[in-house]
Short mmCIF file of C-alpha atoms in Angstrom, two decimals:
data_model
loop_
_atom_site.label_atom_id
_atom_site.label_comp_id
_atom_site.label_asym_id
_atom_site.label_seq_id
_atom_site.Cartn_x
_atom_site.Cartn_y
_atom_site.Cartn_z
CA ALA R 594 7.68 27.42 -26.42
CA SER R 595 4.13 26.74 -25.31
CA LEU R 596 3.37 26.37 -21.62
CA ALA R 597 0.30 24.24 -22.38
CA ARG R 598 0.30 20.75 -20.94
CA ASP R 599 -1.97 17.75 -20.97
CA GLY R 600 -0.87 15.84 -17.90
CA THR R 601 -0.61 16.52 -14.17
CA PHE R 602 1.78 19.20 -13.01
CA ASP R 603 3.68 17.76 -10.03
CA TYR R 604 6.29 19.65 -8.02
CA THR R 605 8.17 18.80 -4.84
CA THR R 606 9.62 21.60 -2.73
CA PRO R 607 13.14 21.37 -1.28
CA ASP R 608 11.66 20.50 2.12
CA GLY R 609 9.58 17.66 0.68
CA ALA R 610 6.09 19.19 0.39
CA ARG R 611 4.35 18.26 -2.85
CA PHE R 612 2.07 20.33 -5.08
CA ALA R 613 0.09 18.66 -7.84
CA ALA R 614 -2.39 20.06 -10.36
CA PRO R 615 -4.26 17.25 -12.16
CA ARG R 616 -6.39 17.96 -15.21
CA THR R 617 -8.88 15.08 -14.98
CA LEU R 618 -11.04 13.45 -12.33
CA ASP R 619 -9.27 10.14 -12.88
CA ALA R 620 -5.91 11.76 -12.23
CA LEU R 621 -7.28 13.43 -9.08
CA ALA R 622 -8.66 10.11 -7.83
CA ALA R 623 -5.30 8.43 -8.39
CA LEU R 624 -3.46 11.22 -6.57
CA LYS R 625 -5.78 11.02 -3.55
CA ILE R 626 -5.10 7.29 -3.26
CA GLU R 627 -1.36 7.94 -3.47
CA ARG R 628 -1.50 10.96 -1.13
CA PRO R 629 -4.59 10.61 1.08
CA ALA R 630 -3.40 13.31 3.50
CA ALA R 631 -3.03 15.91 0.72
CA ARG R 632 -5.38 18.88 0.97
CA ILE R 633 -7.63 19.80 -1.92
CA LEU R 634 -7.09 23.41 -3.02
CA ALA R 635 -9.58 25.32 -5.18
CA GLY R 636 -10.24 29.04 -4.62
CA SER R 637 -7.96 29.29 -1.55
CA THR R 638 -10.42 31.62 0.19
CA ASP R 639 -10.10 29.55 3.37
CA ILE R 640 -6.75 27.77 3.04
CA GLY R 641 -5.09 31.04 2.10
CA LEU R 642 -6.03 32.47 5.50
CA TRP R 643 -4.33 29.56 7.24
CA VAL R 644 -1.07 30.90 5.82
CA THR R 645 -1.60 34.66 6.05
CA LYS R 646 -3.40 34.77 9.42
CA GLN R 647 -2.37 31.61 11.25
CA MET R 648 1.12 31.24 9.76
CA ARG R 649 0.47 27.55 9.20
CA ARG R 650 2.76 25.44 7.08
CA LEU R 651 0.98 23.64 4.27
CA ASP R 652 2.18 20.19 3.35
CA ASP R 653 0.93 18.28 0.30
CA LEU R 654 -1.61 20.15 -1.85
CA ILE R 655 -3.68 19.10 -4.85
CA TYR R 656 -5.01 22.00 -6.91
CA VAL R 657 -8.27 21.19 -8.72
CA GLY R 658 -8.90 24.44 -10.60
CA GLN R 659 -7.95 22.97 -13.98
CA ILE R 660 -10.28 19.96 -13.91
CA ALA R 661 -13.02 20.71 -16.44
CA GLU R 662 -15.33 17.99 -15.09
CA LEU R 663 -15.59 19.86 -11.78
CA GLN R 664 -16.65 23.11 -13.49
CA ARG R 665 -19.89 21.82 -15.01
CA VAL R 666 -23.46 22.82 -14.25
CA ALA R 667 -26.25 20.65 -15.66
CA HIS R 668 -29.99 21.33 -15.46
CA GLY R 669 -32.13 18.20 -15.69
CA ASP R 670 -35.81 17.49 -15.14
CA ASP R 671 -35.29 16.32 -11.57
CA TRP R 672 -31.88 17.65 -10.50
CA ILE R 673 -29.56 20.61 -10.86
CA GLU R 674 -26.04 19.18 -10.81
CA ILE R 675 -23.20 21.49 -9.79
CA GLY R 676 -19.56 20.46 -9.97
CA ALA R 677 -17.43 20.98 -6.88
CA GLY R 678 -15.20 23.44 -8.74
CA VAL R 679 -18.00 25.82 -9.76
CA THR R 680 -17.56 29.18 -8.07
CA VAL R 681 -20.05 30.28 -5.44
CA GLU R 682 -21.13 33.11 -7.77
CA ASN R 683 -21.87 30.79 -10.69
CA ALA R 684 -23.45 28.13 -8.48
CA TYR R 685 -25.93 30.56 -6.96
CA ALA R 686 -26.65 32.01 -10.40
CA ALA R 687 -27.56 28.49 -11.54
CA LEU R 688 -29.72 27.79 -8.48
CA ALA R 689 -31.51 31.14 -8.34
CA GLY R 690 -33.22 30.50 -11.66
CA THR R 691 -35.17 27.70 -9.99
CA TYR R 692 -35.05 29.07 -6.45
CA PRO R 693 -35.21 32.88 -6.58
CA GLU R 694 -35.61 32.77 -2.79
CA LEU R 695 -31.83 32.23 -2.70
CA THR R 696 -31.09 35.58 -4.34
CA GLU R 697 -30.54 37.58 -1.16
CA MET R 698 -28.35 34.88 0.37
CA TRP R 699 -26.38 34.86 -2.88
CA LYS R 700 -25.75 38.61 -2.67
CA ARG R 701 -24.93 38.49 1.05
CA PHE R 702 -22.57 35.52 0.80
CA ALA R 703 -19.14 36.93 1.73
CA SER R 704 -18.24 39.49 -0.97
CA LEU R 705 -18.15 39.60 -4.76
CA PRO R 706 -14.41 38.81 -5.02
CA ILE R 707 -14.76 35.87 -2.62
CA ARG R 708 -17.82 34.52 -4.46
CA ASN R 709 -15.87 34.59 -7.71
CA ALA R 710 -12.87 32.77 -6.22
CA GLY R 711 -14.34 30.35 -3.69
CA THR R 712 -16.23 27.26 -4.83
CA LEU R 713 -19.52 25.82 -3.63
CA GLY R 714 -17.86 22.42 -3.31
CA GLY R 715 -15.16 23.95 -1.14
CA ASN R 716 -17.71 25.57 1.16
CA VAL R 717 -19.52 22.26 1.53
CA ALA R 718 -16.34 20.19 1.95
CA ASN R 719 -14.96 22.58 4.55
CA GLY R 720 -18.10 21.92 6.57
CA SER R 721 -17.96 24.96 8.83
CA PRO R 722 -20.94 25.11 11.21
CA ILE R 723 -21.39 28.73 10.12
CA GLY R 724 -21.04 28.13 6.38
CA ASP R 725 -23.84 29.99 4.60
CA SER R 726 -24.53 27.59 1.74
CA MET R 727 -25.33 24.44 3.70
CA PRO R 728 -28.61 25.31 5.50
CA GLY R 729 -30.34 26.27 2.27
CA LEU R 730 -28.98 23.27 0.38
CA ILE R 731 -29.98 20.90 3.19
CA ALA R 732 -33.50 22.37 3.34
CA LEU R 733 -33.81 21.84 -0.41
CA GLY R 734 -32.82 18.18 -0.07
CA ALA R 735 -29.42 18.44 -1.76
CA ARG R 736 -27.19 15.40 -2.10
CA VAL R 737 -23.40 15.41 -2.16
CA VAL R 738 -21.48 13.22 -4.61
CA LEU R 739 -18.19 11.72 -3.39
CA ARG R 740 -15.51 9.77 -5.19
CA GLY R 741 -12.72 7.59 -3.88
CA GLY R 742 -10.67 5.70 -6.46
CA ASP R 743 -13.15 4.29 -8.96
CA THR R 744 -16.04 4.28 -6.47
CA VAL R 745 -18.65 7.04 -6.61
CA ARG R 746 -21.30 7.39 -3.92
CA GLU R 747 -23.78 10.02 -2.85
CA LEU R 748 -25.56 10.83 0.38
CA PRO R 749 -27.85 13.52 1.78
CA LEU R 750 -25.79 16.62 2.44
CA GLU R 751 -26.69 16.70 6.14
CA ALA R 752 -25.35 13.14 6.52
CA LEU R 753 -21.89 14.29 5.41
CA TYR R 754 -21.32 16.06 8.74
CA THR R 755 -20.76 13.75 11.69
CA GLY R 756 -19.26 16.22 14.20
CA TYR R 757 -17.32 19.45 14.42
CA GLN R 758 -15.00 19.45 11.39
CA GLN R 759 -15.70 15.72 11.00
CA LYS R 760 -17.20 14.17 7.88
CA ASP R 761 -18.34 10.82 6.55
CA MET R 762 -15.45 10.69 4.08
CA ALA R 763 -12.53 8.31 3.78
CA PRO R 764 -9.11 10.01 3.54
CA HIS R 765 -8.88 9.25 -0.19
CA GLU R 766 -12.39 10.53 -1.00
CA PHE R 767 -13.22 13.98 -2.35
CA VAL R 768 -16.33 15.96 -3.27
CA VAL R 769 -17.25 15.69 -6.95
CA GLY R 770 -20.35 17.86 -6.81
CA LEU R 771 -23.84 18.49 -5.54
CA LYS R 772 -27.29 17.51 -6.76
CA VAL R 773 -30.17 19.84 -5.90
CA PRO R 774 -33.77 18.75 -6.62
CA THR R 775 -35.73 20.86 -9.06
CA ARG R 776 -39.29 22.07 -8.54
CA SER R 777 -40.75 19.26 -10.63
CA GLY R 778 -43.88 17.34 -9.65
CA ALA R 779 -45.19 17.98 -6.15
CA ARG R 780 -42.24 20.30 -5.50
CA ALA R 781 -43.94 22.89 -7.70
CA LYS R 782 -45.76 23.83 -4.49
CA LEU R 783 -42.59 24.09 -2.41
CA GLN R 784 -42.48 26.90 0.12
CA PHE R 785 -38.86 27.87 0.74
CA ARG R 786 -36.99 30.65 2.51
CA THR R 787 -33.46 31.19 3.77
CA TYR R 788 -32.30 33.92 6.14
CA LYS R 789 -28.99 35.23 7.42
CA LEU R 790 -28.37 37.19 10.62
CA SER R 791 -25.09 39.05 10.87
CA LYS R 792 -23.82 42.38 12.13
CA ARG R 793 -23.10 43.61 8.60
CA PHE R 794 -25.25 43.15 5.52
CA ASP R 795 -22.47 41.43 3.59
CA SER R 796 -18.80 40.50 4.03
CA ASP R 797 -19.66 39.09 7.43
CA ILE R 798 -19.97 35.71 9.11
CA SER R 799 -23.43 34.62 10.20
CA ALA R 800 -24.47 34.53 13.82
CA VAL R 801 -27.45 32.44 12.66
CA CYS R 802 -28.28 31.13 9.21
CA ALA R 803 -31.66 29.46 8.71
CA ALA R 804 -33.53 27.69 5.93
CA PHE R 805 -37.11 26.39 5.88
CA ALA R 806 -38.92 24.34 3.25
CA PHE R 807 -42.06 22.27 2.89
CA ILE R 808 -44.48 21.19 0.18
CA ALA R 809 -47.87 22.87 0.54
CA ASP R 810 -50.77 20.43 0.14
CA GLY R 811 -53.61 22.90 0.48
CA GLU R 812 -53.11 24.04 4.07
CA LEU R 813 -51.29 20.83 5.02
CA ILE R 814 -47.52 20.60 5.42
CA ARG R 815 -45.69 17.82 3.58
CA GLU R 816 -42.00 16.90 3.78
CA PRO R 817 -40.83 19.75 6.02
CA ARG R 818 -37.09 20.38 6.11
CA ILE R 819 -35.49 22.92 8.44
CA ALA R 820 -31.75 23.52 8.76
CA PHE R 821 -29.65 25.99 10.70
CA GLY R 822 -26.06 27.12 10.72
CA GLY R 823 -24.48 28.69 13.80
CA MET R 824 -26.69 26.67 16.13
CA ALA R 825 -24.67 23.46 16.56
CA ALA R 826 -21.28 21.91 15.85
CA THR R 827 -22.40 21.17 12.30
CA PRO R 828 -25.01 22.47 9.86
CA LYS R 829 -27.96 20.61 11.36
CA ARG R 830 -31.59 19.82 10.65
CA ALA R 831 -34.26 20.66 13.23
CA THR R 832 -35.84 17.20 13.40
CA HIS R 833 -38.09 17.92 16.40
CA ALA R 834 -39.52 21.03 14.76
CA GLU R 835 -39.96 19.10 11.51
CA SER R 836 -41.95 16.42 13.35
CA VAL R 837 -44.30 19.08 14.71
CA LEU R 838 -44.91 20.40 11.20
CA ASP R 839 -45.17 17.16 9.22
CA GLY R 840 -48.79 16.55 8.24
CA ALA R 841 -50.08 19.47 10.31
CA GLN R 842 -52.09 22.42 9.08
CA TRP R 843 -50.00 25.53 8.41
CA HIS R 844 -51.60 27.69 11.07
CA GLU R 845 -50.06 30.14 13.51
CA ALA R 846 -50.41 27.67 16.39
CA THR R 847 -48.45 25.12 14.37
CA ALA R 848 -45.67 27.61 13.74
CA GLN R 849 -45.53 28.50 17.43
CA ALA R 850 -45.34 24.83 18.43
CA ALA R 851 -42.47 24.34 15.99
CA MET R 852 -40.76 27.41 17.43
CA GLN R 853 -40.82 25.84 20.88
CA ALA R 854 -39.57 22.53 19.49
CA LEU R 855 -36.38 24.27 18.38
CA GLU R 856 -35.33 24.24 22.04
CA ARG R 857 -35.05 20.46 21.77
CA ASP R 858 -33.16 20.64 18.49
CA TYR R 859 -30.45 23.09 19.47
CA GLN R 860 -28.34 24.14 22.44
CA PRO R 861 -26.20 26.80 20.76
CA LEU R 862 -22.95 28.16 22.13
CA THR R 863 -22.11 31.69 23.17
CA ASP R 864 -19.21 33.23 21.27
CA MET R 865 -18.00 36.58 19.95
CA ARG R 866 -20.84 36.78 17.41
CA ALA R 867 -23.85 36.02 19.60
CA THR R 868 -24.99 34.57 22.89
CA SER R 869 -26.73 31.24 23.16
CA ALA R 870 -29.97 32.94 24.21
CA TYR R 871 -29.83 35.35 21.26
CA ARG R 872 -29.29 32.53 18.80
CA LEU R 873 -32.20 30.49 20.13
CA ASP R 874 -34.54 33.48 20.32
CA THR R 875 -33.72 34.63 16.80
CA ALA R 876 -34.06 31.08 15.45
CA LYS R 877 -37.62 31.05 16.81
CA ASN R 878 -38.27 34.50 15.37
CA LEU R 879 -37.06 33.38 11.95
CA MET R 880 -39.49 30.46 12.12
CA TYR R 881 -42.26 32.95 12.83
CA ARG R 882 -41.11 35.13 9.98
CA PHE R 883 -41.30 32.11 7.69
CA TRP R 884 -44.89 31.63 8.84
CA LEU R 885 -45.74 35.28 8.15
CA GLU R 886 -44.30 35.10 4.63
CA THR R 887 -45.88 31.77 3.67
CA ARG R 888 -49.15 31.55 5.62
CA PRO R 889 -52.05 30.41 3.43
CA HIS R 890 -54.02 33.62 3.88
CA ASP R 891 -52.62 37.14 3.46
CA PRO R 892 -48.89 36.27 3.48
CA LEU R 893 -46.61 39.23 4.05
CA PRO R 894 -44.22 40.13 1.22
CA PRO R 895 -40.56 39.72 2.24
CA GLN R 896 -39.89 43.45 1.91
CA ALA R 897 -42.47 44.13 4.63
CA LEU R 898 -40.13 42.41 7.10
CA ASN R 899 -36.88 43.93 5.84
CA VAL R 900 -35.74 46.52 8.38
CA ARG R 901 -33.54 48.29 5.84
CA GLU R 902 -36.41 48.76 3.39
CA VAL R 903 -38.90 49.76 6.08
CA ALA R 904 -36.41 52.26 7.50
CA ALA R 905 -35.77 53.72 4.05
CA GLU R 906 -39.50 54.16 3.42
CA ALA R 907 -39.82 55.91 6.78
CA GLY R 908 -36.96 58.26 5.93
CA ALA R 909 -34.65 56.86 8.61
CA ASP R 910 -30.92 56.43 8.19
CA VAL R 911 -30.58 53.03 6.52
CA ALA R 912 -26.97 52.79 7.68
CA ASP R 913 -28.23 52.62 11.26
CA ALA R 914 -30.69 49.82 10.53
CA PRO R 915 -29.64 46.21 11.08
CA ALA R 916 -29.50 43.97 8.06
CA ARG R 917 -32.38 41.72 9.04
CA VAL R 918 -34.88 40.90 11.74
#
């Protein structure tokens, strides 16, 4: 007999926990209204650790891995649309065609097995302040699409996060996908970089994750967007630094003024990965690196600032070199 099915698989354990696997968005929306406290399960790269490391008991779960509508990637003139169920690997592959500056972050995001199991929508919905995808997406002006029942709404990604592990989502809402602007129109002159600082090159959690973007209008800065992870309770924009940059000339003095403005944007914590002072100092240094790589005259190629590549050229032991400066 065939094991194929068309409807929702729904199972209740002897102790009353329920597991459902809908096959359509409509079925998922109906389930979330019926069971608003149920957790959405996709790649299980985070939820799985709750069980294996924290020994937590999971109650109601809704598995979304068989919903075709969440697996879609669409390239339009103005937006790249990525379903919440698209794996991190496939999502970055779709984005890197338009934004090759994301390539290194793509390769340093967790590990290859995790990137092929975890989903971009899951990383965004989890909302960890040290999640690696959010700073770059926020700097690019991404929007998140939410659904609750029959109502669909979207908002800027940074507006989704209202506090530590708190989001602007009703209990019955879920992430449908993300919309990332293309490089059409004035965005053809977008300057964009994203950087990750961690103790290992890959398979490591960021101490600081940074992303910078602006539209170059000659030497003038238009629409600056700066976002950091690891610097606050949420992935957060640097609004004071952005104000310094907006409409200014992209000169070294401007970059240095924006570096100082970061002190008003962030008061990072000290934890096992980095001290508060280290985080703030390196955030400023990454701003300066962005200036060096994008300055109007004689910009430095990224490899000139890569410690691993410089060490290799000098004949030093690359294994002893940190991943990034």
